[in-house]
Coordinates of N, CA and C in Angstrom, one line a residue:
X69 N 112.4 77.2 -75.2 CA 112.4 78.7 -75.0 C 113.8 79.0 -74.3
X70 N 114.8 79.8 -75.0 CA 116.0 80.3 -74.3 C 115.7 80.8 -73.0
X71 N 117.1 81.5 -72.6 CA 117.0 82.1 -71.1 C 116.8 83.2 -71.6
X72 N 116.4 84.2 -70.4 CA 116.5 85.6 -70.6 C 117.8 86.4 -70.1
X73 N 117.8 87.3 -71.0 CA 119.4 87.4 -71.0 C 119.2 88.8 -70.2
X74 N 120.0 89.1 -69.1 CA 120.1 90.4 -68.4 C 120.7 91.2 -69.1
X75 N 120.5 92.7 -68.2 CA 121.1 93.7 -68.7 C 122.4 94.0 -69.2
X76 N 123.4 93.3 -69.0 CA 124.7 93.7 -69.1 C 124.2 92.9 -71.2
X77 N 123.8 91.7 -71.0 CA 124.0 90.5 -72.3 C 122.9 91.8 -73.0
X78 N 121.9 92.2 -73.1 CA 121.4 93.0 -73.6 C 122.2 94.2 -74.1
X79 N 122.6 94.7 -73.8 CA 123.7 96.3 -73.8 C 124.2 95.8 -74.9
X80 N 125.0 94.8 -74.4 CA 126.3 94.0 -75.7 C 125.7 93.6 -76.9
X81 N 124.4 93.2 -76.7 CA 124.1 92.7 -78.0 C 123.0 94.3 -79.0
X82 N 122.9 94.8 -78.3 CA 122.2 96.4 -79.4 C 121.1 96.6 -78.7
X83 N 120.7 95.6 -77.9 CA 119.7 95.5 -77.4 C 118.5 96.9 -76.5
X84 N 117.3 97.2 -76.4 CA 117.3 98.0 -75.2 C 117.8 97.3 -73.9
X85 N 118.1 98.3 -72.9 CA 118.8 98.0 -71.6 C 118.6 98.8 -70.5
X86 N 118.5 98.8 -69.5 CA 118.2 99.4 -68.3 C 119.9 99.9 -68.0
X87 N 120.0 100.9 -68.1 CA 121.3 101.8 -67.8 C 121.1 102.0 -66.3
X88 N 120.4 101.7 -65.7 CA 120.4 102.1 -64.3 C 120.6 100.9 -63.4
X89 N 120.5 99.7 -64.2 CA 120.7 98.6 -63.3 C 122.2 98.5 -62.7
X90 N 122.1 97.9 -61.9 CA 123.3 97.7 -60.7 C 124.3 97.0 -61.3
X91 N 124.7 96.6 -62.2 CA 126.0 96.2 -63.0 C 126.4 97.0 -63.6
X92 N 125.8 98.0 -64.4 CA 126.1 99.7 -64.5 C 127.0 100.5 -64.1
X93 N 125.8 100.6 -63.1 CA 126.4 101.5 -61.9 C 127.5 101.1 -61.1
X94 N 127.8 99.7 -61.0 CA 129.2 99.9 -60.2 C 129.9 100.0 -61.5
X95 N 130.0 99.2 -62.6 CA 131.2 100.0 -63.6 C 131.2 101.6 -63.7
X96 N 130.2 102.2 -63.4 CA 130.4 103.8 -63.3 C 131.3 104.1 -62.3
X97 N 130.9 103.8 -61.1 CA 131.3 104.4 -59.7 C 133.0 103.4 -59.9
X98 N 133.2 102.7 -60.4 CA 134.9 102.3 -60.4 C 135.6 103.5 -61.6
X99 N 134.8 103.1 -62.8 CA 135.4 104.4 -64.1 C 135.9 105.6 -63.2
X100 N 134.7 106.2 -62.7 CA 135.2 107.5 -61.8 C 136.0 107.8 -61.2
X101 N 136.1 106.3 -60.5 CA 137.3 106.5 -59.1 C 138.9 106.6 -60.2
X102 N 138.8 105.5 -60.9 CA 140.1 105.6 -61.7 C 140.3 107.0 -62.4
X103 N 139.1 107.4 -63.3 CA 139.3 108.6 -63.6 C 139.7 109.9 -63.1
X104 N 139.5 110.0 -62.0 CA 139.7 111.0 -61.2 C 141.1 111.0 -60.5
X105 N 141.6 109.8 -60.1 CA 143.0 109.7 -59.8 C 144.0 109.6 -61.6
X106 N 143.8 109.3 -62.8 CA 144.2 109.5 -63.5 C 144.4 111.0 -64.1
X107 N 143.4 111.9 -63.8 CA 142.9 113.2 -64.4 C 143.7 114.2 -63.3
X108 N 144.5 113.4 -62.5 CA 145.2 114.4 -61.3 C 146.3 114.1 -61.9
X109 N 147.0 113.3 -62.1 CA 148.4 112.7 -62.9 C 149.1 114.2 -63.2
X110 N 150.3 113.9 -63.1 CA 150.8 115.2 -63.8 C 151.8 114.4 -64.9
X111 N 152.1 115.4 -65.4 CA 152.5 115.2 -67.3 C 153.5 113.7 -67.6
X112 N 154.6 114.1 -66.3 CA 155.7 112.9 -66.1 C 155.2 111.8 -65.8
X113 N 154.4 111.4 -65.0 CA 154.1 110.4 -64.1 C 153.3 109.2 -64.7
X114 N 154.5 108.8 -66.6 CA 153.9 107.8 -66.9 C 153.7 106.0 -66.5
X115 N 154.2 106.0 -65.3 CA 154.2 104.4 -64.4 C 152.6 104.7 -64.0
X116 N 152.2 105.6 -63.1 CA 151.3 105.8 -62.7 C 150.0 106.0 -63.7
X117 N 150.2 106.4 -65.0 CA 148.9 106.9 -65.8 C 149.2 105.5 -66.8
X118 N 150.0 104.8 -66.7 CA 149.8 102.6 -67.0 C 149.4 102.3 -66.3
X119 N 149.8 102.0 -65.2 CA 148.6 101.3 -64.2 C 147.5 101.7 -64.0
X120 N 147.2 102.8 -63.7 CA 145.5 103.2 -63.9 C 145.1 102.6 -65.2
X121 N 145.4 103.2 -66.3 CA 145.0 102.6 -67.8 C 144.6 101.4 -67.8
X122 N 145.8 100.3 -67.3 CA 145.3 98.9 -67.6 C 144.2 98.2 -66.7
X123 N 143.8 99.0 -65.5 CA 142.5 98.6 -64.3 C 141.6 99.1 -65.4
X124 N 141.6 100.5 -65.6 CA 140.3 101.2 -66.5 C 140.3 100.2 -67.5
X125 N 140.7 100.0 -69.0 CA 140.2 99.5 -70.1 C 140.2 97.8 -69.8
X126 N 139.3 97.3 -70.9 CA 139.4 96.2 -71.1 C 140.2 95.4 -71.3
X127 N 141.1 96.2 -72.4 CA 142.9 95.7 -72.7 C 143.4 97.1 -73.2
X128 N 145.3 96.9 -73.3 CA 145.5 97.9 -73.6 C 147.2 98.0 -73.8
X129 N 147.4 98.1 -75.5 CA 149.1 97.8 -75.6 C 149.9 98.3 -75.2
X130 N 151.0 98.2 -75.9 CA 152.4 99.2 -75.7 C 152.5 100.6 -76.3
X131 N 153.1 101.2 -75.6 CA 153.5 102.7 -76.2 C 151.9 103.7 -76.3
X132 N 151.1 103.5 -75.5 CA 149.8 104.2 -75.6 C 149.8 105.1 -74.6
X133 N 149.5 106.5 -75.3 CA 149.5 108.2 -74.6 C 147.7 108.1 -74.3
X134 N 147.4 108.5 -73.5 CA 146.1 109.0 -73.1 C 146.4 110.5 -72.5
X135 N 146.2 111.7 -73.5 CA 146.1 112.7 -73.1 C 145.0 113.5 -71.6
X136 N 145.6 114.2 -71.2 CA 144.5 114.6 -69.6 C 143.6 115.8 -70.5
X137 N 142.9 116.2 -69.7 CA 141.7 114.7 -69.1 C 140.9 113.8 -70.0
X138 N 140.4 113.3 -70.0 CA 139.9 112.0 -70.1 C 138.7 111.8 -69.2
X139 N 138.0 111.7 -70.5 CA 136.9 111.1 -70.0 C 136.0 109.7 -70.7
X140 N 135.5 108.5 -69.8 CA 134.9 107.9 -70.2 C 133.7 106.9 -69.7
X141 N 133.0 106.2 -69.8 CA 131.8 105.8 -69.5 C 132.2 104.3 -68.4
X142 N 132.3 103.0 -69.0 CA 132.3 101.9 -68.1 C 133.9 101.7 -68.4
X143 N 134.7 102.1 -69.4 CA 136.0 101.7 -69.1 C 136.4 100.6 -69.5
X144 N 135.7 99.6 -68.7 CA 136.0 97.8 -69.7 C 135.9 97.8 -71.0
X145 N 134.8 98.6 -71.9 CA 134.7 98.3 -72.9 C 135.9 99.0 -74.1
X146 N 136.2 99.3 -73.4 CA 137.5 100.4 -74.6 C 138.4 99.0 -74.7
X147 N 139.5 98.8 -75.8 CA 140.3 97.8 -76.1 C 141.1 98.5 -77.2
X148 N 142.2 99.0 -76.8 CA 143.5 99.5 -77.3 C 144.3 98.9 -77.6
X149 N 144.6 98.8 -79.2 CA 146.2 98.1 -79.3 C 147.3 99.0 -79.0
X150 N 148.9 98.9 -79.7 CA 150.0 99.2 -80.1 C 149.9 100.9 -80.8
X151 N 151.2 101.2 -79.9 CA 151.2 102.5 -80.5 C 150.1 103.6 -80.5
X152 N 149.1 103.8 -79.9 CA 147.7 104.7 -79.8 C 148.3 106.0 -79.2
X153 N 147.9 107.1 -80.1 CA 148.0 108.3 -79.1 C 146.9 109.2 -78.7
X154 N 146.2 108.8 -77.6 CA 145.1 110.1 -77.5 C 145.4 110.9 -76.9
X155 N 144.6 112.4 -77.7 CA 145.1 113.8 -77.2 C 144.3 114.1 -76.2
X156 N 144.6 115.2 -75.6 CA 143.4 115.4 -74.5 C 142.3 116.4 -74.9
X157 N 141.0 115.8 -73.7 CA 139.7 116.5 -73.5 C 138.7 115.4 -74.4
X158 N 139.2 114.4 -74.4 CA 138.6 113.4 -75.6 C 137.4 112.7 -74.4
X159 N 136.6 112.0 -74.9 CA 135.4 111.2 -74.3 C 135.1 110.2 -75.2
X160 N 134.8 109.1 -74.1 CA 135.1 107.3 -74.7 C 133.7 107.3 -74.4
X161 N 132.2 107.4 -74.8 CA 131.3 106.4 -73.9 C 131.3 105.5 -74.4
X162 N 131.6 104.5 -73.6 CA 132.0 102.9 -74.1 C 130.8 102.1 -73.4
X163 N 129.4 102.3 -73.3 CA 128.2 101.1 -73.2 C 128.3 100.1 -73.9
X164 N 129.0 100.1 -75.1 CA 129.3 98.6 -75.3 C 130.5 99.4 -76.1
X165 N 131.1 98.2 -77.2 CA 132.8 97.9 -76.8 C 133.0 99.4 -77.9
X166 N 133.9 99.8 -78.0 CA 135.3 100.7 -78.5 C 136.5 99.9 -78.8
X167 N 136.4 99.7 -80.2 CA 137.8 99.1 -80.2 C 138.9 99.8 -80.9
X168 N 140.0 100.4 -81.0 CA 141.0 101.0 -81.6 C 142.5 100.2 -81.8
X169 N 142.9 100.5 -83.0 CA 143.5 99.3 -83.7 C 145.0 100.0 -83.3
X170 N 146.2 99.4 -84.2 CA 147.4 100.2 -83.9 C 148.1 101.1 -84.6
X171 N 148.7 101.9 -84.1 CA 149.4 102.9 -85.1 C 148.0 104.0 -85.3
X172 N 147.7 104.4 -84.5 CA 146.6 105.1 -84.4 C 146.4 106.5 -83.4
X173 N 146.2 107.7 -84.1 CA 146.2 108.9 -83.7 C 145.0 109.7 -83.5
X174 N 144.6 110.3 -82.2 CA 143.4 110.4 -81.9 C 143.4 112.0 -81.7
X175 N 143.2 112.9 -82.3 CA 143.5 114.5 -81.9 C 142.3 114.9 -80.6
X176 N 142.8 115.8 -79.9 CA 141.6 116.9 -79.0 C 140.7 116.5 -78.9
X177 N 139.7 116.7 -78.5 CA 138.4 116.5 -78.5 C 137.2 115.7 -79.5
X178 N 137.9 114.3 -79.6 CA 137.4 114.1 -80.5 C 136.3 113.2 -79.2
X179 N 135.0 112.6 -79.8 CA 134.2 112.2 -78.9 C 133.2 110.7 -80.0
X180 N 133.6 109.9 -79.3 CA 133.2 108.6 -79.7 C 132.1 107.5 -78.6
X181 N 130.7 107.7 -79.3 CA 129.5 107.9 -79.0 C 129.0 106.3 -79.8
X182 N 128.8 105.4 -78.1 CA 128.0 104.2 -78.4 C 126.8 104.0 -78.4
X183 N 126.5 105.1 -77.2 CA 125.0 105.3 -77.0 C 124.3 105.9 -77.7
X184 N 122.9 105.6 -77.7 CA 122.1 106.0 -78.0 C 120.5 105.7 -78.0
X185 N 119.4 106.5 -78.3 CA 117.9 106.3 -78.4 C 117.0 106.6 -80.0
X186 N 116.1 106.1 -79.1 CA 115.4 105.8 -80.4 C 114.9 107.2 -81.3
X187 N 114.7 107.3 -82.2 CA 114.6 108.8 -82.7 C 112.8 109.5 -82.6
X188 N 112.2 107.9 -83.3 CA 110.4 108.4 -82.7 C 110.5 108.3 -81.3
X189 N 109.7 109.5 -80.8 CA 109.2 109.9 -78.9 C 108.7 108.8 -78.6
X190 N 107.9 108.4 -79.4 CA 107.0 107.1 -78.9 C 107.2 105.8 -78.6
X191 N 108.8 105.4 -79.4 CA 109.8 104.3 -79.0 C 110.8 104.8 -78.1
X192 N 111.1 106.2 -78.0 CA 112.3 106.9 -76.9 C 111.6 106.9 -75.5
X193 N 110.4 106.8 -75.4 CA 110.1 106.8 -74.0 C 109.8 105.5 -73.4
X194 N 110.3 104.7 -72.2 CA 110.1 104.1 -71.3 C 108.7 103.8 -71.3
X195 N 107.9 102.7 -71.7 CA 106.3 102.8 -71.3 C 106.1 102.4 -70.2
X196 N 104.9 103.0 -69.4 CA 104.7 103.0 -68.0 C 105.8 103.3 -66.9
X197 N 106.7 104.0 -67.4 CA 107.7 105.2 -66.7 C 106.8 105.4 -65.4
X198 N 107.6 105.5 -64.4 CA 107.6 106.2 -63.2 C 108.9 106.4 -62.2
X199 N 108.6 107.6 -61.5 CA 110.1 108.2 -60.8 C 110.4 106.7 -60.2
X200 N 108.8 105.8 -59.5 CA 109.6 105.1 -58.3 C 110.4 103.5 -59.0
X201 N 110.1 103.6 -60.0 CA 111.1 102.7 -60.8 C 112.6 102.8 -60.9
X202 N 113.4 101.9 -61.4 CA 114.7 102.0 -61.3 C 115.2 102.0 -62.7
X203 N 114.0 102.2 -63.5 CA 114.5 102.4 -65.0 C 114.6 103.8 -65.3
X204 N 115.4 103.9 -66.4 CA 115.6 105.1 -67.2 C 114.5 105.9 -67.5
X205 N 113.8 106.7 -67.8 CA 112.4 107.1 -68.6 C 112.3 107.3 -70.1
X206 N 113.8 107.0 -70.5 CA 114.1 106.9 -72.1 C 114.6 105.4 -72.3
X207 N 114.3 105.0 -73.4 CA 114.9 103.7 -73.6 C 116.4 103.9 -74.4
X208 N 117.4 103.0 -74.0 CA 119.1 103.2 -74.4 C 119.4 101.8 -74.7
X209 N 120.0 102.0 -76.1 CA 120.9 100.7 -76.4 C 122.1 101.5 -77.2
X210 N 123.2 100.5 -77.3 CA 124.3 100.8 -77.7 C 125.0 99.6 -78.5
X211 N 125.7 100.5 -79.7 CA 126.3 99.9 -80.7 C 127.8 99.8 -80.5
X212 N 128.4 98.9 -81.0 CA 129.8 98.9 -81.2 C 130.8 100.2 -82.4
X213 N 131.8 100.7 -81.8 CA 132.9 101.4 -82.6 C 134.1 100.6 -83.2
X214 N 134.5 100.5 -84.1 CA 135.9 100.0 -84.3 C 136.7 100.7 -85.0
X215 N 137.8 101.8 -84.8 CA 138.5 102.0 -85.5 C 140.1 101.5 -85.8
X216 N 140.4 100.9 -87.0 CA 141.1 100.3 -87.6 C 142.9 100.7 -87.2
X217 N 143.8 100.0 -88.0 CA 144.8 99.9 -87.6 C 145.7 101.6 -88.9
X218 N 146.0 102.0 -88.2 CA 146.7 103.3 -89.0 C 145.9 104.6 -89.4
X219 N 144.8 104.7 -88.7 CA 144.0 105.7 -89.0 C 144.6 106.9 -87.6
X220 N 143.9 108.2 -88.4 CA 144.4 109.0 -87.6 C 142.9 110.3 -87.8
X221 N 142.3 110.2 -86.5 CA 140.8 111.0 -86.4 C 141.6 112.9 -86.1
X222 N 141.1 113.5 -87.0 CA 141.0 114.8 -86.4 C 140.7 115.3 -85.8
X223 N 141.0 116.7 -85.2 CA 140.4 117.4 -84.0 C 139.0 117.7 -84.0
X224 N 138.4 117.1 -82.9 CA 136.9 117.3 -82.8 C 136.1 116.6 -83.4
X225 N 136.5 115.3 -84.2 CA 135.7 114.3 -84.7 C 134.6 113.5 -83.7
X226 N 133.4 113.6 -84.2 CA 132.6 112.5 -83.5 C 132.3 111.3 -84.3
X227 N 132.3 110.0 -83.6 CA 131.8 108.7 -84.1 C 130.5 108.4 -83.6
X228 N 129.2 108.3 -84.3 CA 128.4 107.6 -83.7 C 128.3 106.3 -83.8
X229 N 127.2 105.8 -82.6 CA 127.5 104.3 -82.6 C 127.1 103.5 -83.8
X230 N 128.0 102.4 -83.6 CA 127.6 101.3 -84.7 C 128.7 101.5 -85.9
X231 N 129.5 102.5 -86.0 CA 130.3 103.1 -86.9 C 131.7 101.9 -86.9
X232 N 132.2 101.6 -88.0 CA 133.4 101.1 -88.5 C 134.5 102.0 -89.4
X233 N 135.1 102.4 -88.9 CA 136.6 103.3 -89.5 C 137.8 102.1 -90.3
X234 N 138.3 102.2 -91.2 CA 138.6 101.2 -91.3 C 139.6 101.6 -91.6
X235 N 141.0 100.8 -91.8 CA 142.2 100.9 -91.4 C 142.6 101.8 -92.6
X236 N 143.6 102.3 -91.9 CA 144.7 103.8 -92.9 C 143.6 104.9 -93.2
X237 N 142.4 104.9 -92.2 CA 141.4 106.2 -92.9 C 142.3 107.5 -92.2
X238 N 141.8 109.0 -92.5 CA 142.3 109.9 -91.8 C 140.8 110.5 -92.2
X239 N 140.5 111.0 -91.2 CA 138.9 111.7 -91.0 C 139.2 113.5 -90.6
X240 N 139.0 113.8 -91.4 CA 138.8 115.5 -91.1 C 138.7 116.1 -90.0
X241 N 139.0 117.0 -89.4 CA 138.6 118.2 -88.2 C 137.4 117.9 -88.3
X242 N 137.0 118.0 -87.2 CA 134.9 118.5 -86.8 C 134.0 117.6 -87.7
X243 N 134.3 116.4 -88.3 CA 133.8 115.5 -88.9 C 133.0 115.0 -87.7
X244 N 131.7 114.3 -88.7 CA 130.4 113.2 -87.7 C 130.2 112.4 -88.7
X245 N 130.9 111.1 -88.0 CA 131.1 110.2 -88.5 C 129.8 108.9 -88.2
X246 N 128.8 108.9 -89.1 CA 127.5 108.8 -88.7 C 127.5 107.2 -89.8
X247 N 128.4 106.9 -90.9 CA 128.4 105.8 -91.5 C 130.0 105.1 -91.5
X248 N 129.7 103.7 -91.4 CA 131.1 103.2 -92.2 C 132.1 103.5 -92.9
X249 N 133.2 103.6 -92.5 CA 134.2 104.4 -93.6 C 135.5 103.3 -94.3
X250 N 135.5 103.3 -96.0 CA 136.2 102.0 -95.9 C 137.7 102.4 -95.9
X251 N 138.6 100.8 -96.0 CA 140.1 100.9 -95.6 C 140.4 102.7 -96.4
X252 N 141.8 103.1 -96.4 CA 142.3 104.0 -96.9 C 141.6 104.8 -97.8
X253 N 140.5 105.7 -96.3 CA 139.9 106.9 -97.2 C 140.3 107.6 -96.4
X254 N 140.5 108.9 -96.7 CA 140.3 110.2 -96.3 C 138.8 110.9 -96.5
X255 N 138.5 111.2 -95.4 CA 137.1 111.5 -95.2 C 136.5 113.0 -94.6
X256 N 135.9 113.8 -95.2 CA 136.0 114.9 -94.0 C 133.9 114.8 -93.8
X257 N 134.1 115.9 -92.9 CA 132.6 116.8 -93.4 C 131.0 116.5 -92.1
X258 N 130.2 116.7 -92.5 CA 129.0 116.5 -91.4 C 128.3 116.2 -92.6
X259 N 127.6 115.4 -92.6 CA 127.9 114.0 -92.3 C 129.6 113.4 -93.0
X260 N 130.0 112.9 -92.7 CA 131.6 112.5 -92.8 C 131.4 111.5 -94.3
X261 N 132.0 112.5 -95.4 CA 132.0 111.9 -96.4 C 133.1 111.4 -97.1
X262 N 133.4 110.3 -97.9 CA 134.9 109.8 -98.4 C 135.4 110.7 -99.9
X263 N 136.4 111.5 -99.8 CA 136.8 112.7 -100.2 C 137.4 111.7 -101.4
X264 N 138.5 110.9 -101.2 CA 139.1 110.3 -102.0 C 139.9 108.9 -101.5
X265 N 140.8 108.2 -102.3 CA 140.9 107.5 -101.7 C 142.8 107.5 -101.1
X266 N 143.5 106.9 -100.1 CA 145.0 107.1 -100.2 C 145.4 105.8 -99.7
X267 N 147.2 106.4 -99.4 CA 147.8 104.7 -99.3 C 148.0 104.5 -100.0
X268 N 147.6 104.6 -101.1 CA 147.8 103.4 -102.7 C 149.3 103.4 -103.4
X269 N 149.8 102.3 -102.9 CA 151.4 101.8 -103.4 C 151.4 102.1 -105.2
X270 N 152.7 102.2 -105.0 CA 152.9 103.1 -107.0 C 153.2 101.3 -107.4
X271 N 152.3 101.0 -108.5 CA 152.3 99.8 -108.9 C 153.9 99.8 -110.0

């Protein structure tokens, strides 16, 4: 019989998880503290909004803009290559990982979504829920994001979790990006559909 794997090994693997347990919560209460001194930054003061960046994420390359404000969940799990530009008002919840590839352009408010619950009430609620518990009263697990190297999300795009963007895509304004999207599409729409395909070298 294996071990039992705690909450952090649960979260990472899709697993349900107790979002309230104490490994959590201090990755919240540090996200914050960094966020909050990054979110004061003023426009110039790019020494200062790198070093914040590289405590907040997991990893994080050269030449990457993180537009103000910013917002995001545990922080560790975001993992940035080369060249990234995010615009501001954007939101990372990163309960498990966010990965973004290079040469990649993130407009406004786009909002990229790991979390999530179960859709029947009857699997979404906690059984035997009570206030004096330290659990949630919903049950939460979370999926991985990855978007690829040369893509560029439009303004106000959302990713839900579990989603793969795949490299040289460009995703529409106000797209919900709710499935897989393969290498070099252009994609727009609710639900986020592949329009056509681009990239394609003149043989």
């Amino acid at each position: 019989m294996g071990e039992m794997k705690n909450e952090l090994e649960k979260c990472m693997a899709g697993e349900y998880y107790n979002c309230h347990d104490e490994i959590f919560l201090g990755y919240k209460t540090q996200a914050r503290k960094l966020l909050k001194e990054y979110n004061m930054l003023a426009y110039e003061q790019k020494e200062e909004k790198a070093d914040i960046l590289s405590q907040l994420f997991g990893s994080i390359g050269t030449n990457v803009s993180v537009g103000l404000p910013f917002i995001c969940d545990y922080g560790q799990n975001i993992y940035i290559g080369n060249n990234v530009s995010v615009n501001m008002n954007c939101t990372f919840v990163d309960c498990n990982q966010i990965t973004i590839g290079d040469n990649v352009l993130i407009a406004s408010n786009v909002q990229l979504y790991t979390a999530t619950h179960p859709v029947e009430l009857s699997d979404r609620l906690t059984p035997d829920w009570s206030p004096e518990t330290d659990q949630y009263f919903c049950r939460t697990y979370a999926l991985p994001i990855r978007i690829g190297n040369g893509c560029w999300l439009g303004g106000g795009v959302i990713v839900l979790p579990g989603v793969t963007i795949g490299d040289g895509c460009v995703i529409g304004a106000g797209s919900v990006v709710t499935k897989d999207i393969p290498d070099n599409s252009l994609a727009v729409g609710n639900p986020c559909r592949v329009i056509r395909p681009i990239n394609r070298t003149n043989v």
